[in-house]
PDB file of C-alpha atoms in Angstrom:
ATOM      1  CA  UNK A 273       5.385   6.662  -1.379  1.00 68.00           C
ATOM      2  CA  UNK A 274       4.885  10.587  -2.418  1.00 77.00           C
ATOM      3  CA  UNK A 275       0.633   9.842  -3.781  1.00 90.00           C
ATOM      4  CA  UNK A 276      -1.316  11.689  -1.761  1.00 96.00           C
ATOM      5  CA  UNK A 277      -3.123   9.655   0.841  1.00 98.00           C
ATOM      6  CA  UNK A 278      -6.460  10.649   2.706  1.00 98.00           C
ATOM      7  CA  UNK A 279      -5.364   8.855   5.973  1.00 98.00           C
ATOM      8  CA  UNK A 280      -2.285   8.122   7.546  1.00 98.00           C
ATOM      9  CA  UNK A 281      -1.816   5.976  10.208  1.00 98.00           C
ATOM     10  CA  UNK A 282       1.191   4.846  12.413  1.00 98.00           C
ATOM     11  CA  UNK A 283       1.356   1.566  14.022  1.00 98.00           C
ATOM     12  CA  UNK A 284       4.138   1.563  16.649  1.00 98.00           C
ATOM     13  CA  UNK A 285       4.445  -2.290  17.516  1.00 98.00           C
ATOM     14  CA  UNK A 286       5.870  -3.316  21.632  1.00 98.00           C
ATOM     15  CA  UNK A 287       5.702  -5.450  24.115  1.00 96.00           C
ATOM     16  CA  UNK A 288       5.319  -4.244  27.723  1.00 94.00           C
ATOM     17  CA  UNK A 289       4.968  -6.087  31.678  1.00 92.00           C
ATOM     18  CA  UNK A 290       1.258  -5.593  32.144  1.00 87.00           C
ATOM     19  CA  UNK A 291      -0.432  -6.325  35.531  1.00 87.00           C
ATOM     20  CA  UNK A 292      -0.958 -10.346  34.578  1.00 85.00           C
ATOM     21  CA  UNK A 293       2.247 -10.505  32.066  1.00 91.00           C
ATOM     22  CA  UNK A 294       3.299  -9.567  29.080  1.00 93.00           C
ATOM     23  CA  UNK A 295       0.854  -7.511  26.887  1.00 96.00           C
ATOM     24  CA  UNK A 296       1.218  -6.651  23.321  1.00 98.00           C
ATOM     25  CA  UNK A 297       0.649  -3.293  22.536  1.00 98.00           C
ATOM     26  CA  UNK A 298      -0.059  -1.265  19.440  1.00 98.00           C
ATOM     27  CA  UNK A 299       1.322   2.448  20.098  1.00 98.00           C
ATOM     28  CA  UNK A 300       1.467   1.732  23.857  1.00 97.00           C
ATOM     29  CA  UNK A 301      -2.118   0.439  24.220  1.00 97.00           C
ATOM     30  CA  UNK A 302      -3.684  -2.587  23.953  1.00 97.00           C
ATOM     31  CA  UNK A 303      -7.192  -3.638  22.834  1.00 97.00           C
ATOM     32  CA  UNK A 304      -9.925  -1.788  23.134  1.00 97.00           C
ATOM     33  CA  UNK A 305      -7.873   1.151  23.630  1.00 97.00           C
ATOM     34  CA  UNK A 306      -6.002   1.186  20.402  1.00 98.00           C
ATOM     35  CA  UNK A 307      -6.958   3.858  18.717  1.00 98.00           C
ATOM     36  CA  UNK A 308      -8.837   2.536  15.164  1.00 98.00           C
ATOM     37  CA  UNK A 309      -7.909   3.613  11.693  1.00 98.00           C
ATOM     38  CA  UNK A 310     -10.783   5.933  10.680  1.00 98.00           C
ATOM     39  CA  UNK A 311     -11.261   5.396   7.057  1.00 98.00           C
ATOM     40  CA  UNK A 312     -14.532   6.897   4.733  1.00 97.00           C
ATOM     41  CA  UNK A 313     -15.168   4.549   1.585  1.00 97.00           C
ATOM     42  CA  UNK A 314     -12.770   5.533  -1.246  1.00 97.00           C
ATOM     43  CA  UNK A 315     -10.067   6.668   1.177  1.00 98.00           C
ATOM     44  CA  UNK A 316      -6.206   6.042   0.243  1.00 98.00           C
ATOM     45  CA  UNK A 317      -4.937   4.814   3.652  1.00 98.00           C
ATOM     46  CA  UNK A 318      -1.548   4.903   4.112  1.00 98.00           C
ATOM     47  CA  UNK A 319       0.007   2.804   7.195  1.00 98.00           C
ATOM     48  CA  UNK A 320       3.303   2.727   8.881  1.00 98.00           C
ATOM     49  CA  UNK A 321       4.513  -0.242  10.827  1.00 98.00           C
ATOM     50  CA  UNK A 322       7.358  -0.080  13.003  1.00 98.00           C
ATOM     51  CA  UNK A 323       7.986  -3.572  14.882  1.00 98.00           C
ATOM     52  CA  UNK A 324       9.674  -2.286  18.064  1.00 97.00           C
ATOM     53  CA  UNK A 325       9.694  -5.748  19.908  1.00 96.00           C
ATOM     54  CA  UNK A 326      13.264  -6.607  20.849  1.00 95.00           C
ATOM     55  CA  UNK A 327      12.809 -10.115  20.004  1.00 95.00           C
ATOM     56  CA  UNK A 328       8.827 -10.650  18.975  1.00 97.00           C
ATOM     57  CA  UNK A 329       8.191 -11.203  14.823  1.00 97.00           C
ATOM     58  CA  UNK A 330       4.258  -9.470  14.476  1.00 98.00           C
ATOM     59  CA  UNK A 331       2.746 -10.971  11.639  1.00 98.00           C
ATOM     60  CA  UNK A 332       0.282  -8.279  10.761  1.00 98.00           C
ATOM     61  CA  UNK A 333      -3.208  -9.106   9.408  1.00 98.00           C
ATOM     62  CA  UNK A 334      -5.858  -6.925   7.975  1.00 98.00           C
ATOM     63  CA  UNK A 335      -9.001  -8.125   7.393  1.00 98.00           C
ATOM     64  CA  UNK A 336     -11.578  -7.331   4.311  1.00 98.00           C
ATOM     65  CA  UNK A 337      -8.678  -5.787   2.591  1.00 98.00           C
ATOM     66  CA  UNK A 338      -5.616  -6.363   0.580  1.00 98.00           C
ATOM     67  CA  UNK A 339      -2.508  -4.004   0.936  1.00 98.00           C
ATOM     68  CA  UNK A 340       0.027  -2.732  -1.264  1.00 98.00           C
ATOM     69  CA  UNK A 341       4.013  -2.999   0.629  1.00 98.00           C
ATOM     70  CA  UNK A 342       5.240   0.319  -0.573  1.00 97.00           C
ATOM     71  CA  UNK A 343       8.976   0.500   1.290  1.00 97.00           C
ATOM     72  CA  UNK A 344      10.969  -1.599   3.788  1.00 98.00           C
ATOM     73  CA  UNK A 345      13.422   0.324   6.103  1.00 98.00           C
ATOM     74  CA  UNK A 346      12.722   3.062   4.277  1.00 97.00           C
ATOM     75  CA  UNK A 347      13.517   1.841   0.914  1.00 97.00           C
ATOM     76  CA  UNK A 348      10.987   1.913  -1.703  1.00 96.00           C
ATOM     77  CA  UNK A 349       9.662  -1.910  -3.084  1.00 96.00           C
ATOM     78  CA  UNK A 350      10.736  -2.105  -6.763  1.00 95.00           C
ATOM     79  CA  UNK A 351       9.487  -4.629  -9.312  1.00 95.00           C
ATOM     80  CA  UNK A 352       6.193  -5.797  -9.570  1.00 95.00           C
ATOM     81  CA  UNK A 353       3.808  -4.379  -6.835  1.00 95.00           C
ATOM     82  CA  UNK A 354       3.755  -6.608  -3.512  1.00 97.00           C
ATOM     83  CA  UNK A 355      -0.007  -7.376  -2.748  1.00 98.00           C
ATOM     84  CA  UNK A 356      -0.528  -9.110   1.045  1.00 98.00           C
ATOM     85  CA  UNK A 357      -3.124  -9.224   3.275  1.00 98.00           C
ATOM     86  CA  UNK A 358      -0.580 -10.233   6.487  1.00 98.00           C
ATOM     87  CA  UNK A 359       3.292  -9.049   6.685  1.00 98.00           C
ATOM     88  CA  UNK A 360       5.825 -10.492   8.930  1.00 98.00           C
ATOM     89  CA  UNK A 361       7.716  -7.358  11.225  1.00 98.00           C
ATOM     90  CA  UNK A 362      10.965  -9.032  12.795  1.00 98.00           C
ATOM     91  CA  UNK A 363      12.159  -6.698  15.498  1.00 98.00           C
ATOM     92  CA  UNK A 364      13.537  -3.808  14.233  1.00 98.00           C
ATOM     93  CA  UNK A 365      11.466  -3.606  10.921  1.00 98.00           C
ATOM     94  CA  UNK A 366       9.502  -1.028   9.993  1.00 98.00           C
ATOM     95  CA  UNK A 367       7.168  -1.209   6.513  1.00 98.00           C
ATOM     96  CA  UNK A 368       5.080   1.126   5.413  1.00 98.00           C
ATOM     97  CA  UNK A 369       1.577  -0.247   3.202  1.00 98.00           C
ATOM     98  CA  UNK A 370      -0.970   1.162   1.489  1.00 98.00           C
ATOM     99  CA  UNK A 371      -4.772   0.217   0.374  1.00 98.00           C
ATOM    100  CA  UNK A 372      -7.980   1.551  -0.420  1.00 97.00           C
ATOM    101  CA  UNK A 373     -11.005   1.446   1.400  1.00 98.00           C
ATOM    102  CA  UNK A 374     -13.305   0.259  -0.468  1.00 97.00           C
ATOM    103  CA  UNK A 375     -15.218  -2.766   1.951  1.00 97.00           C
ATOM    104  CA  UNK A 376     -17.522  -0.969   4.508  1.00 96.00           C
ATOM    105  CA  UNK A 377     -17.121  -2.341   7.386  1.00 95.00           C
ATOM    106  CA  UNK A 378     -15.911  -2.532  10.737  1.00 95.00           C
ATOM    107  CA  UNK A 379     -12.546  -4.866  10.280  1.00 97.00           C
ATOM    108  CA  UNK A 380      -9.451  -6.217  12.397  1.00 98.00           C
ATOM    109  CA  UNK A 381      -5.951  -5.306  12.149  1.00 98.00           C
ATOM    110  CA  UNK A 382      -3.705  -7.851  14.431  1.00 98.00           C
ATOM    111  CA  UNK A 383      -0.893  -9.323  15.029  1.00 98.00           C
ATOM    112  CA  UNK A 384      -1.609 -13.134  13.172  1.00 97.00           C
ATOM    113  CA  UNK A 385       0.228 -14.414  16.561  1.00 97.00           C
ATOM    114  CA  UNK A 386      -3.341 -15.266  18.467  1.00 95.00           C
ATOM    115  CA  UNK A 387      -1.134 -15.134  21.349  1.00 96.00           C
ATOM    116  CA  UNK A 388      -0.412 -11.383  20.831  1.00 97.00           C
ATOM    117  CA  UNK A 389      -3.383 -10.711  19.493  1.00 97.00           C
ATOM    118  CA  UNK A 390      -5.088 -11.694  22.941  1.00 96.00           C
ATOM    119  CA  UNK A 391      -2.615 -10.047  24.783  1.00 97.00           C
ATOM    120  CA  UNK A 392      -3.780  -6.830  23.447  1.00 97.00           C
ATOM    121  CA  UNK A 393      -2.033  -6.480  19.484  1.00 98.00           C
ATOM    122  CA  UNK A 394      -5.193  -5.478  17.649  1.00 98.00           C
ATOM    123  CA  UNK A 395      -6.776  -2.240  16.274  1.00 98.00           C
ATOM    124  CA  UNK A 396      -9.741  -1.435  13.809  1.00 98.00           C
ATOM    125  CA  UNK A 397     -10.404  -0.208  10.338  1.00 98.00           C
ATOM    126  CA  UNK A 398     -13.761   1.706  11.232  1.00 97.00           C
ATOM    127  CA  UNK A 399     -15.701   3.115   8.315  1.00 97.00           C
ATOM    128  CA  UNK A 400     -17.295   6.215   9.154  1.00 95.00           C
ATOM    129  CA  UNK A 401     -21.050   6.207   8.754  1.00 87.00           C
ATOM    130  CA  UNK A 402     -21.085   2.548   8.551  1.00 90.00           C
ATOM    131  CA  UNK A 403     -23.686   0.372  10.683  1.00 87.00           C
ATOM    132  CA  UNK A 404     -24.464  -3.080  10.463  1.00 85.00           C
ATOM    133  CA  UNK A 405     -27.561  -4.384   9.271  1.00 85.00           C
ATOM    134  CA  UNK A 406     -26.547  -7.747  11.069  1.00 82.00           C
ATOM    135  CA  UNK A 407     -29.621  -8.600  13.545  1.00 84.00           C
ATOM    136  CA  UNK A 408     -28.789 -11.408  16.265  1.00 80.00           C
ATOM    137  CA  UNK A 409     -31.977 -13.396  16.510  1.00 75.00           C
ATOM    138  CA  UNK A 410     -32.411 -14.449  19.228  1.00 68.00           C
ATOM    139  CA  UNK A 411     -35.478 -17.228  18.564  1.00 69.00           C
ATOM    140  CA  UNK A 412     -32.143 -19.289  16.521  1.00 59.00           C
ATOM    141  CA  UNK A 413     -32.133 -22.784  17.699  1.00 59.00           C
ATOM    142  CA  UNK A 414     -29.896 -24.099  14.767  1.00 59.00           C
ATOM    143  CA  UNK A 415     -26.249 -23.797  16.746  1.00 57.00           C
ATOM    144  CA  UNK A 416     -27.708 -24.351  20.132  1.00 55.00           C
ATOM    145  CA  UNK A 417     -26.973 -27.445  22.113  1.00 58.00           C
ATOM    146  CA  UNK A 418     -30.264 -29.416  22.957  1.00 55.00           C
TER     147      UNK A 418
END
């Protein structure tokens, strides 16, 4: 919990009456305007999730990476190290997680819920200086209907 880490990142988890129902938001905005987790390869990113849903669990999911649960409620995880790729906030939680960035890329962070997710629970990790070299073509017939 005291390493020094490159980036740090909160991640303020709610629920909130948006103009066609509920909305799940991720520090009081949903998808696109979350606000990404910049990252540069070989950062130490360091991410704090607070589940502030009265009565929503927010099973977080990061993809291209595998995370490191450093505390729970504040108290530090002891034993061997706990390695996830999704964690499960019930309200009122709060964990903070660590990983390194080390898959360019531009990569989700949601809440595993679809149903939040699509009510507006997602973010990025965003690699800086990183651009596809994925090319849509166009001229591909192979998963078109005939």
């Amino acid at each position: 919990l005291d390493q020094k880490y490159d980036v740090e990142y909160t991640m303020d988890l709610g629920t909130a009456m948006g103009k066609d129902g509920m909305v799940y938001t991720i520090n009081g905005k949903t998808y696109p305007e979350t606000a990404p987790v910049n990252v540069k390869k070989g950062d130490l990113v360091k991410v704090k999730l607070v589940n502030n849903s009265p009565k929503d669990l927010h099973p977080m999911h990061l993809h291209g990476h595998f995370f490191q649960v450093l505390s729970k409620n504040g108290k530090p995880i002891t034993g061997s190290p706990l390695i996830k790729d999704t964690l499960n906030l019930k309200p009122g939680e709060e964990y903070v997680v660590a990983f390194k960035a080390d898959n360019p890329g531009n990569w989700m962070f949601h809440c595993h819920d679809l149903h939040h997710a699509s009510a507006g629970m997602v973010t990025e990790v965003k690699y800086k200086d990183y651009k596809s070299d994925y090319i849509p073509n166009s001229n591909d017939t192979t998963n078109k209907p005939e």
